Every structure is written in C-alpha cells, then in structure tokens.
Coordinates of C-alpha atoms in Angstrom, one line a residue:
M1 CA 40.4 -69.1 176.7
I2 CA 38.6 -71.6 176.2
L3 CA 39.4 -74.0 172.2
V4 CA 36.7 -75.5 170.5
T5 CA 37.1 -78.1 167.7
G6 CA 33.8 -79.1 165.2
G7 CA 32.9 -75.7 165.4
T8 CA 31.1 -75.9 161.7
G9 CA 29.0 -78.9 162.9
L10 CA 25.6 -79.3 164.6
V11 CA 27.1 -79.7 168.2
G12 CA 29.9 -77.0 168.1
A13 CA 27.9 -74.4 166.4
H14 CA 25.6 -74.5 169.1
L15 CA 28.3 -74.9 171.9
L16 CA 29.7 -71.4 170.4
L17 CA 26.8 -69.3 170.4
H18 CA 26.1 -70.4 173.9
L19 CA 29.8 -70.0 175.2
A20 CA 29.6 -66.7 173.2
E21 CA 26.8 -65.7 175.4
S22 CA 28.8 -65.4 178.8
E23 CA 32.3 -65.9 177.6
S24 CA 35.2 -63.0 176.4
T25 CA 36.9 -64.5 173.8
I26 CA 36.7 -68.3 172.3
R27 CA 38.8 -70.0 169.9
A28 CA 37.3 -72.1 166.9
I29 CA 39.3 -74.5 164.5
Y30 CA 38.5 -74.9 161.2
R31 CA 39.5 -76.5 157.7
E32 CA 37.6 -74.8 155.0
S33 CA 36.0 -71.2 155.3
K34 CA 33.2 -71.6 153.6
S35 CA 32.2 -74.3 156.2
I36 CA 32.1 -71.1 158.9
E37 CA 29.3 -69.4 157.3
K38 CA 27.0 -72.5 158.5
T39 CA 27.7 -71.3 162.0
K40 CA 27.5 -67.8 161.2
S41 CA 24.1 -68.7 159.9
L42 CA 23.2 -69.9 162.8
F43 CA 24.2 -67.0 164.8
Q44 CA 22.3 -65.0 162.7
S45 CA 18.8 -67.2 163.2
Y46 CA 19.2 -66.8 166.8
Q47 CA 19.5 -62.7 166.2
K48 CA 22.8 -63.4 167.8
E49 CA 25.1 -61.9 164.9
S50 CA 26.7 -59.4 167.3
L51 CA 28.3 -62.3 169.2
F52 CA 30.1 -63.6 166.3
P53 CA 33.4 -61.5 166.5
K54 CA 34.3 -62.9 169.7
I55 CA 35.0 -66.2 168.1
D56 CA 38.7 -66.2 167.3
W57 CA 39.0 -68.5 164.3
I58 CA 41.9 -70.7 163.2
Q59 CA 42.7 -73.0 160.3
A60 CA 43.8 -76.0 161.8
D61 CA 42.7 -79.9 161.8
I62 CA 42.8 -82.4 164.2
I63 CA 45.3 -84.5 162.3
D64 CA 47.6 -82.1 161.4
V65 CA 50.1 -81.5 164.3
P66 CA 51.3 -78.3 163.5
S67 CA 48.3 -76.8 163.1
L68 CA 47.5 -77.3 166.5
A69 CA 50.3 -76.0 167.7
I70 CA 49.1 -72.6 167.0
A71 CA 45.6 -73.0 167.5
F72 CA 46.8 -74.5 171.3
K73 CA 48.7 -70.8 172.5
N74 CA 46.7 -69.6 175.4
I75 CA 44.0 -71.8 175.6
D76 CA 42.8 -73.2 179.3
Y77 CA 39.8 -75.3 178.5
V78 CA 38.9 -77.8 175.6
Y79 CA 35.6 -78.7 173.9
H80 CA 36.5 -81.7 171.4
C81 CA 33.5 -81.4 168.8
A82 CA 35.4 -82.6 165.7
G83 CA 34.6 -86.1 164.5
L84 CA 33.5 -88.0 161.8
I85 CA 30.5 -89.5 161.6
S86 CA 30.0 -92.5 158.6
Y87 CA 28.3 -95.7 158.5
D88 CA 29.8 -96.6 155.2
P89 CA 32.2 -99.3 155.9
N90 CA 34.6 -98.3 152.8
D91 CA 35.0 -95.3 155.6
E92 CA 36.6 -97.5 157.8
S93 CA 40.5 -96.2 157.6
K94 CA 38.5 -92.9 157.4
L95 CA 37.2 -93.2 160.5
R96 CA 40.2 -94.6 162.5
K97 CA 42.1 -91.7 161.4
V98 CA 40.2 -88.6 162.1
N99 CA 37.8 -89.8 165.6
I100 CA 40.9 -91.8 166.9
E101 CA 44.5 -90.4 165.7
G102 CA 42.5 -86.9 165.8
T103 CA 41.5 -87.4 169.6
A104 CA 44.8 -88.9 170.3
N105 CA 46.6 -85.9 168.7
M106 CA 44.3 -83.6 170.9
V107 CA 45.1 -85.4 174.4
N108 CA 48.5 -85.2 173.8
F109 CA 48.5 -81.2 173.4
C110 CA 46.2 -80.8 176.3
I111 CA 48.8 -82.8 178.3
E112 CA 51.6 -80.6 176.7
Y113 CA 49.9 -77.2 177.2
K114 CA 49.0 -77.9 180.9
I115 CA 45.0 -77.5 180.1
K116 CA 43.0 -77.3 182.6
K117 CA 40.2 -79.6 181.4
L118 CA 38.6 -81.3 178.7
C119 CA 35.4 -82.5 177.9
H120 CA 34.9 -85.0 174.8
V121 CA 32.2 -85.3 173.1
S122 CA 31.7 -89.2 172.3
S123 CA 28.4 -91.3 171.6
I124 CA 26.1 -93.7 173.0
A125 CA 27.5 -96.1 169.7
A126 CA 30.6 -96.3 171.9
L127 CA 28.7 -97.4 174.8
G128 CA 28.8 -101.4 176.0
S129 CA 26.3 -103.9 175.0
L130 CA 23.6 -105.9 177.6
A131 CA 24.6 -108.8 178.8
P132 CA 21.2 -111.1 179.6
H133 CA 20.6 -109.9 182.9
E134 CA 20.7 -106.2 182.5
N135 CA 17.4 -104.0 181.0
A136 CA 19.2 -101.1 180.2
I137 CA 22.9 -99.6 179.0
D138 CA 24.0 -97.1 181.4
E139 CA 27.9 -95.7 181.5
E140 CA 29.2 -99.0 183.8
T141 CA 28.1 -101.7 180.6
E142 CA 31.0 -103.4 179.6
W143 CA 32.1 -103.1 176.2
N144 CA 32.0 -106.3 174.2
P145 CA 34.3 -106.9 171.1
E146 CA 33.1 -109.7 170.3
A147 CA 29.3 -108.1 170.0
P148 CA 29.1 -106.7 166.1
H149 CA 29.4 -103.4 166.0
S150 CA 30.3 -100.3 162.9
D151 CA 33.0 -98.9 162.3
Y152 CA 31.9 -95.8 163.7
A153 CA 31.2 -97.2 166.9
I154 CA 34.7 -99.1 167.1
S155 CA 36.1 -95.8 166.2
K156 CA 34.1 -93.7 168.9
Y157 CA 35.6 -96.4 171.2
G158 CA 38.7 -96.0 170.5
A159 CA 38.9 -92.2 171.1
E160 CA 37.5 -92.8 174.1
I161 CA 40.5 -94.6 175.1
E162 CA 42.7 -92.5 174.1
V163 CA 40.6 -89.6 176.4
W164 CA 41.3 -91.8 179.3
R165 CA 45.0 -92.2 178.7
G166 CA 45.1 -88.6 178.6
Q167 CA 43.6 -88.7 182.2
Q168 CA 45.5 -91.4 183.3
E169 CA 48.7 -89.0 182.3
G170 CA 47.3 -86.3 184.5
L171 CA 44.3 -84.6 182.3
N172 CA 41.1 -83.6 184.1
V173 CA 38.7 -85.1 181.4
V174 CA 34.8 -85.6 181.1
I175 CA 33.3 -87.4 178.0
V176 CA 29.9 -87.4 177.0
N177 CA 27.7 -90.0 174.9
P178 CA 24.7 -88.0 173.5
G179 CA 22.3 -89.8 171.5
V180 CA 20.8 -89.1 168.3
I181 CA 21.2 -85.1 168.0
F182 CA 18.5 -83.2 166.7
G183 CA 18.9 -79.4 166.2
T184 CA 18.2 -76.2 164.5
G185 CA 20.9 -75.1 161.3
F186 CA 22.6 -77.9 160.0
L187 CA 19.1 -79.6 158.1
N188 CA 21.6 -80.9 155.2
Q189 CA 23.8 -83.0 157.6
G190 CA 24.1 -85.5 160.0
S191 CA 20.5 -86.3 161.7
G192 CA 19.3 -83.4 159.6
L193 CA 18.9 -85.7 156.4
F194 CA 16.3 -87.2 158.7
F195 CA 14.2 -84.7 158.6
S196 CA 14.8 -83.7 154.9
A197 CA 14.3 -87.6 153.9
I198 CA 10.7 -87.3 155.2
K199 CA 10.1 -84.1 154.2
K200 CA 10.6 -85.3 150.7
G201 CA 8.5 -88.5 151.2
F202 CA 10.3 -91.1 152.9
P203 CA 8.1 -94.4 152.5
F204 CA 9.2 -96.6 155.2
Y205 CA 10.0 -96.8 159.1
T206 CA 10.6 -99.4 161.6
K207 CA 10.2 -100.5 164.8
G208 CA 13.6 -100.4 166.8
T209 CA 14.1 -98.1 169.1
S210 CA 17.3 -95.3 169.8
A211 CA 17.6 -92.5 172.1
Y212 CA 17.1 -88.8 171.0
V213 CA 18.3 -85.4 172.6
G214 CA 17.8 -81.6 171.8
V215 CA 21.4 -80.3 171.0
T216 CA 20.6 -77.4 173.5
D217 CA 20.6 -79.7 176.2
V218 CA 23.7 -81.7 174.9
V219 CA 25.6 -78.2 174.8
S220 CA 23.7 -77.2 178.3
I221 CA 25.3 -80.2 180.3
M222 CA 28.6 -80.0 178.3
M223 CA 28.9 -76.5 180.0
H224 CA 27.9 -77.3 183.5
L225 CA 30.1 -80.2 183.5
M226 CA 33.4 -78.1 182.4
K227 CA 32.7 -75.6 185.3
S228 CA 31.8 -78.3 187.7
D229 CA 34.6 -80.1 189.9
I230 CA 33.4 -83.7 188.3
V231 CA 36.5 -84.9 186.2
S232 CA 37.4 -88.8 185.4
E233 CA 33.7 -89.3 184.4
R234 CA 31.5 -90.1 181.3
F235 CA 27.5 -89.4 180.8
I236 CA 25.3 -90.7 178.9
V237 CA 23.3 -87.4 177.3
V238 CA 20.0 -88.7 175.9
A239 CA 16.4 -87.5 176.5
E240 CA 14.1 -90.2 175.6
N241 CA 14.2 -93.6 174.4
N242 CA 11.5 -93.7 171.4
S243 CA 10.8 -96.1 168.5
F244 CA 11.9 -95.0 164.9
K245 CA 8.2 -95.4 163.7
K246 CA 7.0 -92.8 166.8
I247 CA 10.2 -89.9 165.6
I248 CA 9.2 -90.5 161.7
F249 CA 5.7 -90.1 162.1
D250 CA 6.0 -87.0 164.8
I251 CA 8.1 -85.3 162.3
A252 CA 6.1 -86.0 159.4
E253 CA 3.1 -84.4 161.3
N254 CA 4.9 -81.8 162.2
L255 CA 6.0 -80.8 158.6
E256 CA 2.6 -81.4 157.6
V257 CA 3.5 -84.3 155.2
K258 CA 2.2 -88.0 154.5
K259 CA 3.4 -90.4 157.5
P260 CA 5.3 -93.4 155.7
K261 CA 3.0 -96.3 154.9
F262 CA 5.4 -99.6 155.3
E263 CA 7.0 -101.2 157.6
A264 CA 10.6 -102.5 157.0
K265 CA 10.5 -106.0 158.1
P266 CA 13.7 -108.0 159.4
W267 CA 13.4 -109.3 155.9
V268 CA 12.9 -106.5 153.8
L269 CA 16.3 -104.8 155.5
S270 CA 18.0 -107.6 154.6
I271 CA 17.8 -107.6 150.9
A272 CA 17.9 -103.8 151.3
W273 CA 21.7 -103.5 152.6
R274 CA 22.7 -106.3 150.3
L275 CA 21.5 -104.6 147.0
D276 CA 22.9 -101.1 148.7
W277 CA 26.0 -103.1 148.7
I278 CA 25.7 -104.0 145.2
L279 CA 24.6 -100.5 144.0
A280 CA 27.8 -99.2 145.5
T281 CA 30.0 -101.7 144.1
I282 CA 28.8 -101.4 140.6
F283 CA 28.7 -97.9 140.6
R284 CA 31.4 -96.9 143.3
T285 CA 28.7 -94.7 144.8
K286 CA 28.7 -94.4 149.2
R287 CA 26.7 -96.7 151.3
T288 CA 23.4 -95.8 152.7
L289 CA 22.8 -98.9 154.7
S290 CA 24.9 -101.4 155.9
K291 CA 24.5 -104.4 157.4
Y292 CA 25.1 -103.4 161.0
S293 CA 23.0 -100.3 160.5
A294 CA 20.2 -102.1 159.2
H295 CA 20.7 -104.0 162.4
S296 CA 20.3 -100.9 164.4
L297 CA 17.1 -100.3 163.2
L298 CA 15.5 -103.0 164.4
S299 CA 17.4 -103.2 167.9
S300 CA 15.2 -102.2 171.2
E301 CA 17.8 -101.9 173.7
R302 CA 16.9 -98.6 176.2
I303 CA 19.3 -96.5 177.0
S304 CA 19.7 -95.2 180.5
N305 CA 20.5 -91.1 181.8
Q306 CA 19.7 -91.4 185.1
K307 CA 23.8 -90.5 186.0
I308 CA 23.7 -87.2 184.8
K309 CA 19.8 -86.4 185.5
N310 CA 21.1 -87.0 189.5
A311 CA 24.7 -85.5 188.7
L312 CA 23.6 -82.4 187.7
N313 CA 19.8 -82.4 189.0
F314 CA 19.4 -82.1 185.0
E315 CA 15.9 -82.0 183.1
F316 CA 15.5 -82.8 179.5
Q317 CA 13.4 -80.8 176.9
S318 CA 10.8 -83.2 175.7
I319 CA 11.8 -85.0 172.0
A320 CA 8.5 -83.7 170.9
S321 CA 8.9 -79.9 171.4
V322 CA 12.6 -80.2 169.8
I323 CA 11.3 -81.5 166.6
K324 CA 8.5 -78.7 167.0
E325 CA 11.4 -76.6 166.8
V326 CA 13.7 -78.1 163.9
T327 CA 10.6 -78.5 162.0
S328 CA 9.3 -74.8 162.2
L329 CA 12.7 -73.7 159.9
Q330 CA 11.4 -76.4 157.2
K331 CA 8.0 -76.2 156.6

C-alpha cells in the first residue's frame, strides 16, 4: 500500500488523483476532516469522484509520533508531500518543527517499517547558491550557509538532510525540488493566492525571475521516479524560468483583467518590507513581505531542469498552457 502525506494540499491532492487511477488502495493522512473536502472537490472537478473511495483516510500528523504508527501499518511506499510554506520570519520555529522534525519522523518510520522507497517533496528554495563562475543552479550547486536564506529555505534544506540521513541508514530515497507550482483546485492557498491577487487588481510587478512548473508534471515525475530503479538522487522539477512580469501579465491576460502598471523597483521593495514589518509589529498580523522575499523578487538566477529531462526523457507542459488551465476556472 502507498502512503501519502500532505494529501489535502496542492501536490498531495493531485498525486492522490493520479494514484487512484492506477492503484487499488492508497492511504492518506489528514489533520482536520474539513480539509479532506478540498481533495474531494478536486476529484469532482475532474469527474473522478468515483475513485475517491479508494483512499483510506487516517487522522494523523507528521509531528505526532503515535498517530504515525497507525498510518504506517501495511505500507510499502511513501510520498512525503506534507510541509509548511511560510515566509513570515515569525514562523521560524513552526517551520523547523513541521519541515525538519516532521520529516525526521517520517524517515524514522520508513526505516522502522522497512519501507521500500520514499519520495520526498522538497523545493528549489533548498538548492545551493550560484558561485561567480556558474551560470545556472543545478542539483550539484553547493549550499552556501553564509548566503541569505529564508527560514523556509533553511527548513527545507534541513528536511533534505534528514532524508539523506535515512539513505545512509539503508532507506531507498528520491528527492524532487519543484519550482513555483501552478495547478487547479487550491486557489485560496499557496501559489493559488498569486492568481487571486492578480484577479483583484494587484498593481505591481518586478523584473526578477523564478522557476515554474505545473502540478501535473510534478506528480507525474514523482510517480515515474518511484516506479523506476533510481534511488539516492535528487531532481529539480521546473518547466521554465520566467520573469515575474511575464507570469503576472500572462495571468492577467487570461483572467481578462487589467495588467499591473507599476514596476516595484529595489528602493520600493526596500521601503515595502520595512513598512510591512512595522505594521505587523503594531497590529500583530502575519508578515506578507519579508526582507528575503523582497530580495527574491529581484533575483535573476536561472535553474536547470536538464537532469530530470535526461533521466526520464521528460517533456514539460508549457507554463502558458498551465496558466490557461488554472485561469479558466477563475473567470
């Protein structure tokens, strides 16, 4: 049997949808019963609700060891998709708890229950930093502890260390590092908020770049890797490197709303993240723009997807077509 963590999130829910088409039974963990409805709605949107009963839902939490003991019974393969995404500096301890400690718990149970293979979903945030002589970040780019990193990036890097620790103890592992993931069904969280903000008339854009990928490509690659003989490897999973300006303009065009008019230049972002800190401190609200987030919006580093393309002879869906699919449900 296959166990999926994070089955009520974007990647996990789409993974369950694809697994249900080929597997007899799948187990997924959840923390709150109401969150399962989001995954069920995804199945319904693809007219696959008849497959939903294939999922054996068990209430558990990756940071709650006793609950995981029940979830791991009769499991052979594990997809670890669960994790906390936050760029609020106030969430540092929570990020470490969920992403590092939670992953350590998963690895420990995989070893104890002699799991055949673990697929861990990491992030491009956990990749290394470019040296002066390098042109693109790849799987071999070294992590520089002296470089500025968000707490989220540090927690995902720490989670990978736990997975490699499991590999050294005999566990078969594979890691995927997706870029910014676009997909249907979760428009009020994660990258879905990107679309919602633009639909409401977000006024700014930057000329920085990031790497993007469609969720269907992410889960397809994960499933191919798990069925393959490939172990002890990590793979960057991105379709394209694009500027924030192009992505935002493409989304606005597909949503048939006004494109942002103002470029957020470095000095604007410098003021913005400081103002965000002041307001969050005074009103005790969540940070929406940290110093690191502002810096990343101006980054022009490129990320290579050559390793996964060579390993699986994989061709990615264009981001333009992914955006078209996602926005078609928001008009």
